[in-house]
Amino acid sequence: MIEEGSKSSKSMVEKRQLFMEMRAQNFDVIRLSTYRTACKLRFVQKRCNLHLVDVWNMIEAFRDNGLSTLDHNAEINVSRLETILSSIFYQLNKRLPTTHQINVDQSIGLLLNFIVATYDSEGHGKLTVFAMKAMLATMCGGKILDKLRYIFSQISDSNGVMVFAKFDQFLREVLKLPTAVFEGPSFGYTEHSVRTCFPQQKILLNTFLDVLMADPPPQCLVWLPLMHRLANVENVFHPVECSYCQSESMMGFRYRCQQCHGYQLCQSCFWRGHASGPHSNQHQMKEHSSWKSPAKKLSHAISKSLGCMPMGEPPHPVFPEAAERPQDLAHTTTLESPSRLDEEHRLIARYAARLAAEASNSTQCPPTDLSFNFDANKQQRQLIAELENKNREILQEIQRLRLEHEQASQPTPEKAQQNPTLLAELRLLRHRKDELERRMSALQESRRELMVQLEGLMRLLKDEEQKQAVQTGSSPHSSPSHSASCTMPMPIRSTSAGSTPTHTPQDCLAGVGDDVLDAFSQGVPRNLRNDLLVAADSITNTMSSLVKELHSVDDGLEDEECNMRNGREKVSSLKHSGKRHSSPSF
C-alpha cells in the first residue's frame, strides 16, 4: 500500500511538473491575454522540444504509426500514444547532431502528461486520433502556412471544399490548448466560432488561408500566428533605447507609439502596460519584428513612393483550387524498424503498392493521356541512357589517365631491367668507382705522412745549420762543410696525437718512388732537400693522374681535384721556400 501510494504521488508530481515550471515563468503579469496565451504555449512547445520537430516530420510520424488510415473519431489509448511520441523523439535525435541531442525520456514524459491533462481530463485513458493530430500539428515546429495546409487537408472533402462540421471539430480540439494553460475565458470554444471565422458557404484552400493568416486573424485563433511570430523574433536585436526602463537595446518585439514622437517600448514594458511621460496605454502602438536603420527606411519610402516595389504583398502564395493530392511519403525509409532487412522488405512492398496504384490509375486514363505519358516516359528513358553513356565514357577516360600517370611515375631502375648490358656496365662502373675511391683514400693517408716527414726534415736541417754555424763561427747562410758520415734519425709523426712510432723511416717509404728511396738511403750523399722536393712532385703528379682517372668515371669528384691542386700549391710553396733557404748538401 505504501509503495502504491508513493508511485501515485510521483505520477501526480510528474503531471504537474510542466505546469509548475510554467507558473514559475510569471507569465500572468502580461497584461494582454493574446500575448499571455502565446507565451505560455511557446514555453510548452520549447520545454517539450516540439519546436525541433517540423510539421513534415510530424506527418511522416503519423503515417509510420498507421494513423493516416484510421478514422478521425477512432480512439487510441495512452500506451499507444506513448509509442507514437517515442518514435517522434527518437527520430528527432537521429536527425540532430551528437552535440545537440535531447533527453528523449524527459520530453516524452512532459508531452504525454500535457496531452493527457488537456484531452483526457476525466481520466478515461483514451483520446481520438483527430485530437492528437490537431494538437501535434499545431504545437510542432515549422511554417504556419504548411501547418494550415495540412489542417485543411484533414477537414476538407475530396473536392477540396472545407467541411464545416470538421472545422468545428478542429476548433473544439485546438481551443483546448489555451484552456490547458488557464486562458479558457479568453479563447474558449463557442458555438458561433465557426460562423465568426467563415460567414461564406463554400470555403476553398486559398480562402481558408486568407482568413487564418489575415491581419488580424479570427479572434478565437489570434494567438496561433502570434506564437509563430514570437519564435521568429526571439533573437532579433534592436539598437534602440526603451523609453520606460531606459534599456539601451531590445530583444524580441519593439513597439513604437503612433502619437508620441520617438516613444518606443521593449516587449517586456509593453506587455506589462508600463507608460511614462505623456504616453498612455490607450495610445495606438505599432509592433516591429525587425530593425531598419534610418537610411534603409528612407530608401524604402522612396522606392515605395516611386512605385519601384509593390504596395502590398499577399500573405501566402495562391494554390490551385482543385483538391490537393495527399503527400505521398511511401518512398521514405522508416528508420525505427527493428532490422534493416525488415525495413527493406517494407520499402519494397510500399513501392510495389505504389506502382500498382499508378498502373490502375493509368488504365482509367483516356488514350491520349496514355500516349502522352508513354512519350514522356520514352524521352526520360532516352535522356537517362544518354547520361549513363556519358558517365561510362568519363569513367573510362579517368581510368586511362590514371594508368598513364602510374606508368609515367615508375622509377628508372625498373625500366633499366629490360637491358641486361646496361645493368652490367652500371655494376662495373660502380665497382671501379669504389676501387678508385679506396686508392684515393690510401694515397691521401700517405700524403699526410709524407708532409709530416718533410716538416720534420726541414726542422732538422735548420737545427744542423745553426750548429755548424756556431762551430765554424760563420753565418747560417754560409756554405757549411759536408758531413756525410753523420747520420741523423728521421722522426715520423703519427696521425693520431700522442701515439709512438714503431716503424723505421725505410718502412714508411715503402711503395713510393725511387727518388725518395735514394734520398733516404745511407749511400752516396746527395742533396736531401732537392730529393725530397722531387719525391713530393712525383707523389703530386701521381695523385693528379689518379684524379683525372676518377673524373672519367664520376664527375662528382671535382672537390678532390681541388684538394690536389691545393696540395700542389703547398708543395710548390715549400719548393720556393727551400730555394730561398738553401742548405749544404751532405
XYZ file of C-alpha atoms in Angstrom:
586
model
C 0.000 0.000 0.000
C 2.827 2.375 0.838
C 4.564 1.628 -2.476
C 1.381 2.203 -4.483
C 0.819 5.477 -2.675
C 4.389 6.638 -3.410
C 4.004 5.723 -7.101
C 0.735 7.591 -7.406
C 2.180 10.653 -5.687
C 5.237 10.532 -8.002
C 2.924 10.301 -11.017
C 0.995 13.345 -9.815
C 4.234 15.295 -9.383
C 5.324 14.422 -12.939
C 1.954 15.503 -14.326
C 2.189 18.840 -12.560
C 5.883 19.445 -13.322
C 5.327 21.274 -16.610
C 2.589 23.495 -15.165
C 4.703 24.291 -12.109
C 7.604 25.347 -14.332
C 5.248 27.458 -16.437
C 3.895 29.251 -13.371
C 7.474 29.977 -12.286
C 7.966 31.991 -15.502
C 5.400 34.533 -14.185
C 3.564 34.898 -17.491
C 0.459 36.111 -15.693
C 1.950 39.608 -15.321
C 1.440 40.104 -19.067
C -1.487 42.477 -19.463
C -2.858 41.315 -22.836
C -4.378 37.818 -22.971
C -3.231 37.218 -26.565
C 0.441 37.663 -25.683
C -0.045 35.793 -22.429
C -1.523 32.757 -24.188
C 1.086 32.781 -26.960
C 3.953 32.995 -24.431
C 2.599 30.085 -22.382
C 2.095 27.824 -25.393
C 5.514 28.769 -26.737
C 7.014 27.771 -23.383
C 5.257 24.380 -23.525
C 6.445 23.890 -27.110
C 10.089 24.556 -26.262
C 10.036 22.690 -22.943
C 8.753 19.536 -24.683
C 11.193 20.033 -27.621
C 8.309 20.145 -30.097
C 9.827 23.229 -31.747
C 12.584 20.932 -33.114
C 10.090 18.686 -34.951
C 8.995 20.056 -38.318
C 5.413 19.628 -39.456
C 6.549 17.372 -42.308
C 8.359 15.122 -39.831
C 5.168 15.024 -37.803
C 3.133 13.990 -40.863
C 5.640 11.245 -41.591
C 5.369 10.027 -37.988
C 1.570 9.850 -38.342
C 1.941 7.712 -41.461
C 4.602 5.421 -39.989
C 2.424 4.723 -36.958
C -0.640 3.899 -39.077
C -2.700 6.951 -38.126
C -3.321 8.008 -41.742
C -5.605 5.030 -42.331
C -7.616 5.411 -39.119
C -10.870 7.283 -38.841
C -10.739 10.658 -37.120
C -13.121 9.528 -34.429
C -11.175 6.353 -33.668
C -9.742 6.230 -30.160
C -6.236 5.277 -29.058
C -5.098 4.520 -25.544
C -2.304 6.213 -23.617
C 0.182 3.383 -24.190
C -0.099 3.704 -27.958
C 0.142 7.472 -27.638
C 3.387 6.988 -25.719
C 4.686 4.724 -28.501
C 3.914 7.390 -31.102
C 5.673 10.078 -29.091
C 8.660 7.779 -28.615
C 9.032 7.303 -32.368
C 8.790 11.085 -32.913
C 11.534 11.982 -30.440
C 13.844 9.079 -31.253
C 13.688 10.036 -34.920
C 14.409 13.622 -33.878
C 17.572 12.557 -32.063
C 18.726 10.708 -35.188
C 18.441 13.909 -37.209
C 20.164 16.101 -34.618
C 23.969 16.266 -34.273
C 25.506 14.487 -31.317
C 26.234 17.787 -29.564
C 22.541 18.778 -29.609
C 20.893 15.539 -28.501
C 17.781 15.867 -26.329
C 16.607 13.891 -23.306
C 14.070 11.652 -25.021
C 12.533 10.160 -21.898
C 12.015 13.536 -20.289
C 10.470 15.004 -23.450
C 8.113 12.028 -23.802
C 7.040 12.262 -20.167
C 6.367 16.008 -20.230
C 4.450 15.952 -23.521
C 2.459 12.842 -22.635
C 1.324 14.356 -19.347
C 0.396 17.626 -21.078
C -1.685 15.840 -23.754
C -3.451 13.663 -21.193
C -4.198 16.676 -18.985
C -5.515 18.605 -21.995
C -7.625 15.974 -23.778
C -8.353 13.386 -21.089
C -9.158 15.470 -18.072
C -11.793 12.941 -16.949
C -9.249 10.095 -16.843
C -10.709 7.683 -19.420
C -7.203 6.831 -20.708
C -8.198 7.392 -24.354
C -8.328 10.207 -26.895
C -9.352 10.473 -30.545
C -6.984 10.336 -33.481
C -8.154 13.722 -34.744
C -7.498 15.376 -31.374
C -3.945 14.082 -31.295
C -3.297 15.127 -34.903
C -4.727 18.612 -34.323
C -2.705 19.138 -31.155
C 0.659 17.881 -32.509
C 0.277 19.635 -35.876
C -0.469 22.916 -34.082
C 2.274 22.703 -31.445
C 5.127 21.350 -33.600
C 7.700 23.462 -35.392
C 7.636 24.608 -38.995
C 5.888 27.291 -41.010
C 2.339 28.264 -40.211
C 1.466 28.040 -43.898
C 2.429 24.349 -44.016
C 0.516 23.650 -40.832
C -2.670 25.271 -42.119
C -2.420 23.413 -45.414
C -2.186 20.097 -43.562
C -5.088 21.015 -41.284
C -7.184 21.951 -44.321
C -6.421 18.565 -45.908
C -7.873 16.922 -42.770
C -11.089 18.969 -42.683
C -11.909 19.117 -46.431
C -13.677 16.663 -48.731
C -12.435 15.012 -51.911
C -13.369 18.112 -53.955
C -11.149 20.408 -51.902
C -14.042 22.118 -50.085
C -13.934 22.630 -46.346
C -16.480 20.653 -44.315
C -17.874 22.964 -41.624
C -18.554 20.109 -39.225
C -14.899 19.037 -39.393
C -13.714 22.614 -38.936
C -15.991 22.891 -35.932
C -14.399 19.713 -34.576
C -10.966 21.201 -35.209
C -11.845 24.333 -33.243
C -13.115 22.217 -30.351
C -9.822 20.336 -30.158
C -7.372 23.159 -30.805
C -9.043 25.603 -28.414
C -8.419 23.133 -25.590
C -4.787 24.262 -25.695
C -5.462 27.802 -24.336
C -7.774 26.235 -21.760
C -4.981 23.896 -20.645
C -2.721 26.894 -19.888
C -5.548 28.617 -17.951
C -6.634 31.002 -20.731
C -10.026 29.405 -21.427
C -12.117 32.504 -20.575
C -10.389 34.493 -23.328
C -10.115 31.797 -26.026
C -12.667 29.136 -25.173
C -14.842 27.381 -27.721
C -18.310 28.734 -28.546
C -20.951 27.522 -30.957
C -20.648 30.697 -33.028
C -16.901 30.425 -33.554
C -17.251 28.716 -36.948
C -19.581 31.310 -38.469
C -17.473 34.072 -36.949
C -14.475 32.777 -38.871
C -16.228 31.888 -42.143
C -19.541 33.521 -42.944
C -19.232 32.202 -46.535
C -20.839 28.995 -47.697
C -18.040 27.471 -49.801
C -14.518 27.595 -48.433
C -11.564 26.527 -50.567
C -7.910 26.360 -49.611
C -6.954 29.918 -50.602
C -9.940 31.361 -48.744
C -9.076 29.301 -45.694
C -5.514 30.615 -45.726
C -6.631 34.204 -46.349
C -8.846 34.192 -43.272
C -6.490 32.468 -40.837
C -3.390 34.397 -41.968
C -5.101 37.781 -42.168
C -4.112 40.736 -40.002
C -5.888 40.461 -37.640
C -6.877 36.757 -37.785
C -10.116 35.428 -36.248
C -10.364 36.295 -32.568
C -10.509 32.701 -31.368
C -7.223 31.843 -33.156
C -5.371 35.144 -32.818
C -2.766 33.502 -30.561
C -1.687 30.986 -33.257
C 0.120 33.358 -35.676
C 1.427 35.332 -32.688
C 3.109 32.185 -31.335
C 4.947 31.799 -34.646
C 5.978 35.474 -34.636
C 7.351 35.011 -31.126
C 9.526 32.166 -32.373
C 10.861 34.320 -35.205
C 11.831 37.361 -33.082
C 13.367 35.655 -30.056
C 16.883 36.537 -31.231
C 16.149 39.830 -33.033
C 18.248 42.744 -31.716
C 17.085 46.384 -31.772
C 19.754 49.051 -31.030
C 17.114 51.381 -29.557
C 16.654 52.678 -26.019
C 13.442 51.823 -24.225
C 11.604 54.981 -23.207
C 10.430 53.456 -19.902
C 13.139 51.159 -18.492
C 15.951 53.099 -20.233
C 17.480 49.879 -21.532
C 19.952 50.699 -24.294
C 18.870 47.795 -26.521
C 15.924 45.473 -27.037
C 15.452 41.806 -27.852
C 12.305 40.414 -29.424
C 9.461 42.760 -30.320
C 9.741 46.544 -30.394
C 6.691 48.813 -30.001
C 6.507 52.390 -31.275
C 3.795 54.830 -30.308
C 1.814 56.313 -33.184
C 1.067 59.541 -31.272
C 4.153 60.252 -29.127
C 7.123 61.086 -31.328
C 10.145 58.886 -30.668
C 8.464 56.942 -27.854
C 9.383 53.240 -28.050
C 8.970 50.373 -25.602
C 10.574 46.974 -25.290
C 8.289 43.955 -25.266
C 8.593 43.455 -21.509
C 7.440 47.011 -20.709
C 4.669 46.951 -23.302
C 3.311 43.580 -22.185
C 3.160 44.792 -18.614
C 1.415 48.062 -19.546
C 4.187 50.424 -18.443
C 3.977 54.046 -19.571
C 5.797 57.267 -18.757
C 5.504 60.963 -19.557
C 2.713 61.992 -21.908
C 2.360 58.443 -23.234
C -0.720 56.452 -22.292
C -1.686 52.796 -22.640
C -4.633 53.922 -24.720
C -2.370 55.152 -27.490
C -2.057 53.011 -30.581
C 1.224 51.110 -30.753
C 2.863 49.562 -33.796
C 4.680 46.256 -33.419
C 8.083 45.834 -35.102
C 9.744 42.469 -35.522
C 12.967 43.756 -37.140
C 15.266 46.767 -37.076
C 15.843 49.094 -40.011
C 18.385 51.889 -39.983
C 17.205 55.420 -40.924
C 18.962 55.085 -44.292
C 17.069 51.891 -45.083
C 13.809 53.489 -44.013
C 14.431 56.439 -46.335
C 15.307 54.229 -49.317
C 12.282 52.038 -48.607
C 9.978 55.068 -48.506
C 11.423 56.479 -51.744
C 11.076 53.155 -53.546
C 7.543 52.784 -52.303
C 6.573 56.300 -53.391
C 8.147 55.856 -56.845
C 6.334 52.592 -57.401
C 9.550 50.540 -57.528
C 8.103 47.976 -55.172
C 4.616 46.543 -54.689
C 2.420 48.327 -52.193
C 1.216 45.149 -50.558
C 2.313 41.540 -50.896
C -0.095 38.604 -50.452
C 0.297 36.784 -47.128
C 0.705 33.448 -48.924
C 1.117 32.057 -52.447
C -2.003 31.219 -54.410
C -2.643 27.477 -54.653
C -4.789 25.687 -57.257
C -8.435 25.373 -56.349
C -8.534 21.637 -57.072
C -8.178 19.241 -54.202
C -4.563 18.721 -53.273
C -3.178 15.225 -53.661
C -2.190 13.768 -50.278
C 1.514 13.810 -49.586
C 2.985 10.520 -50.775
C 5.694 9.656 -48.305
C 5.707 5.933 -49.064
C 9.203 6.134 -50.592
C 10.745 7.386 -47.358
C 12.623 4.928 -45.171
C 11.305 4.091 -41.723
C 14.389 4.213 -39.535
C 12.609 2.854 -36.480
C 12.201 -0.678 -37.986
C 13.767 -3.447 -35.853
C 16.179 -4.564 -38.565
C 17.409 -3.302 -41.890
C 16.123 -6.396 -43.680
C 12.563 -5.829 -42.497
C 12.939 -2.183 -43.410
C 13.913 -3.040 -46.979
C 11.044 -5.517 -47.281
C 8.558 -2.894 -46.143
C 10.045 -0.372 -48.562
C 9.785 -2.814 -51.465
C 6.189 -3.646 -50.537
C 5.243 0.025 -50.435
C 6.940 0.721 -53.729
C 5.131 -2.229 -55.324
C 1.826 -0.947 -53.981
C 2.609 2.482 -55.368
C 3.381 1.040 -58.810
C 0.173 -0.987 -58.722
C -1.830 2.104 -57.819
C -0.229 4.126 -60.611
C -0.894 1.279 -63.073
C -4.558 1.127 -62.068
C -4.848 4.887 -62.437
C -3.191 4.827 -65.841
C -5.684 2.220 -67.141
C -8.504 4.628 -66.388
C -6.942 7.488 -68.380
C -8.075 8.193 -71.979
C -5.885 7.004 -74.855
C -4.460 10.481 -75.451
C -3.187 10.612 -71.874
C -1.657 7.170 -72.271
C 0.207 8.171 -75.406
C 1.366 11.390 -73.777
C 2.623 9.551 -70.705
C 4.300 6.933 -72.901
C 6.088 9.587 -74.960
C 7.193 11.424 -71.832
C 8.481 8.217 -70.266
C 10.266 7.313 -73.505
C 12.008 10.696 -73.599
C 13.031 10.320 -69.975
C 14.456 6.867 -70.638
C 16.403 8.163 -73.624
C 17.800 11.023 -71.591
C 18.798 8.636 -68.804
C 20.508 6.329 -71.317
C 22.485 9.244 -72.799
C 23.592 10.379 -69.368
C 24.669 6.860 -68.440
C 26.722 6.573 -71.663
C 28.443 9.861 -70.935
C 29.126 8.706 -67.418
C 30.740 5.496 -68.695
C 32.902 7.455 -71.142
C 34.062 9.770 -68.386
C 34.918 6.825 -66.130
C 36.903 5.145 -68.931
C 38.821 8.354 -69.588
C 39.605 8.694 -65.888
C 40.876 5.087 -65.801
C 43.078 5.657 -68.867
C 44.612 8.809 -67.408
C 45.239 7.016 -64.118
C 47.119 4.192 -65.901
C 49.232 6.664 -67.887
C 50.099 8.513 -64.715
C 51.141 5.288 -62.978
C 53.333 4.248 -65.917
C 54.982 7.656 -66.116
C 55.691 7.694 -62.401
C 57.537 4.311 -62.408
C 61.200 4.554 -61.220
C 64.052 4.268 -63.776
C 65.649 1.071 -62.303
C 62.537 -0.855 -63.277
C 62.864 0.422 -66.818
C 66.571 -0.483 -66.878
C 65.790 -4.093 -66.057
C 64.832 -4.603 -69.705
C 68.539 -4.025 -70.808
C 70.997 -6.504 -69.126
C 74.033 -4.951 -70.871
C 73.296 -1.565 -69.401
C 72.946 -3.085 -65.946
C 76.305 -4.882 -66.268
C 78.043 -1.654 -67.302
C 76.497 0.161 -64.389
C 77.772 -2.507 -61.973
C 81.320 -2.326 -63.418
C 81.343 1.430 -63.194
C 80.193 1.329 -59.588
C 82.870 -1.276 -58.750
C 85.577 0.779 -60.500
C 84.435 3.890 -58.688
C 84.600 2.148 -55.294
C 88.099 0.828 -56.068
C 89.383 4.236 -57.106
C 87.892 5.810 -54.022
C 89.753 3.283 -51.843
C 93.040 4.031 -53.647
C 92.388 7.714 -53.296
C 91.916 7.418 -49.560
C 95.169 5.373 -49.242
C 97.134 7.967 -51.212
C 95.700 10.731 -49.098
C 96.928 8.973 -45.964
C 100.397 8.506 -47.475
C 100.474 12.155 -48.489
C 99.701 13.256 -44.968
C 102.508 11.101 -43.559
C 104.976 12.407 -46.171
C 104.152 16.005 -45.371
C 104.793 15.296 -41.688
C 108.168 13.788 -42.559
C 109.083 16.747 -44.770
C 108.244 19.134 -41.955
C 110.474 17.165 -39.539
C 113.364 17.100 -42.002
C 113.124 20.831 -42.558
C 113.341 21.356 -38.831
C 116.385 19.050 -38.561
C 118.140 20.836 -41.432
C 117.639 24.193 -39.771
C 118.968 22.875 -36.464
C 122.011 21.358 -38.223
C 122.766 24.618 -40.000
C 122.632 26.519 -36.733
C 125.007 24.014 -35.054
C 127.544 24.198 -37.882
C 127.371 27.960 -37.872
C 128.153 28.008 -34.164
C 131.075 25.594 -34.557
C 132.701 27.361 -37.502
C 131.780 30.833 -36.324
C 130.295 31.722 -39.708
C 126.801 32.955 -40.596
C 123.997 30.477 -41.127
C 123.876 31.409 -44.781
C 127.495 30.420 -45.471
C 128.031 27.071 -47.112
C 128.838 24.517 -44.429
C 131.184 21.620 -44.747
C 129.985 18.276 -45.920
C 129.329 15.795 -43.163
C 128.159 12.744 -44.978
C 129.398 10.402 -42.301
C 126.974 11.584 -39.670
C 123.517 10.004 -39.881
C 120.524 11.635 -38.357
C 117.350 9.878 -37.258
C 114.186 10.934 -39.077
C 111.213 11.227 -36.737
C 107.945 10.079 -38.207
C 104.836 11.693 -36.735
C 101.773 9.526 -36.432
C 98.350 10.775 -37.481
C 96.900 10.270 -34.030
C 98.129 12.582 -31.324
C 100.202 11.050 -28.575
C 100.987 7.773 -30.395
C 104.583 6.448 -30.529
C 106.018 5.401 -33.911
C 107.086 1.756 -34.042
C 108.455 1.608 -37.610
C 111.601 2.877 -39.305
C 111.778 5.565 -41.926
C 112.537 2.971 -44.582
C 109.363 1.103 -43.724
C 107.343 4.272 -44.073
C 108.761 4.868 -47.580
C 107.549 1.565 -48.946
C 105.558 1.998 -52.097
C 106.895 5.473 -53.036
C 109.178 6.464 -55.960
C 112.853 5.583 -56.385
C 113.911 9.175 -55.857
C 112.572 9.152 -52.405
C 114.282 5.847 -51.575
C 117.623 7.152 -52.849
C 117.196 10.332 -50.884
C 116.775 8.453 -47.604
C 119.374 5.773 -48.282
C 122.768 5.740 -46.418
C 124.822 5.508 -49.633
C 126.360 8.370 -51.580
C 125.392 11.683 -50.026
C 123.115 13.802 -52.171
C 121.225 16.994 -51.807
C 118.496 15.732 -49.490
C 116.307 18.795 -49.892
C 116.162 18.530 -53.649
C 115.483 14.803 -53.423
C 112.600 15.395 -51.056
C 111.135 18.010 -53.348
C 111.452 15.695 -56.324
C 109.722 12.958 -54.340
C 106.925 15.327 -53.402
C 106.498 16.298 -57.062
C 106.338 12.650 -58.014
C 103.614 11.951 -55.476
C 101.714 15.032 -56.578
C 101.885 14.002 -60.238
C 100.697 10.511 -59.340
C 97.738 11.879 -57.434
C 96.891 14.254 -60.309
C 96.742 11.361 -62.749
C 94.539 9.465 -60.305
C 92.183 12.421 -60.049
C 91.919 12.602 -63.813
C 91.030 8.915 -63.905
C 88.351 9.456 -61.251
C 86.905 12.292 -63.335
C 86.440 9.966 -66.285
C 84.262 7.629 -64.110
C 82.350 10.033 -61.874
C 82.096 13.767 -62.371
C 81.171 14.114 -58.712
C 84.849 14.029 -57.571
C 85.636 17.598 -58.592
C 86.170 18.572 -54.980
C 89.039 16.072 -54.633
C 90.787 17.547 -57.637
C 90.572 20.952 -55.999
C 92.219 19.455 -52.906
C 95.022 18.021 -55.083
C 95.613 21.411 -56.632
C 95.823 22.930 -53.197
C 98.337 20.256 -52.225
C 100.408 21.013 -55.306
C 100.400 24.686 -54.441
C 101.579 23.896 -50.929
C 104.432 21.741 -52.253
C 105.354 24.468 -54.719
C 105.459 26.960 -51.887
C 107.750 24.582 -49.998
C 109.958 24.368 -53.092
C 110.263 28.147 -53.351
C 110.935 28.469 -49.668
C 113.630 25.786 -49.996
C 115.317 27.736 -52.743
C 115.364 30.845 -50.610
C 116.883 28.928 -47.684
C 119.468 26.773 -49.406
C 121.263 24.271 -47.156
C 124.605 22.437 -47.566
C 124.470 19.068 -49.192
C 125.695 16.040 -47.290
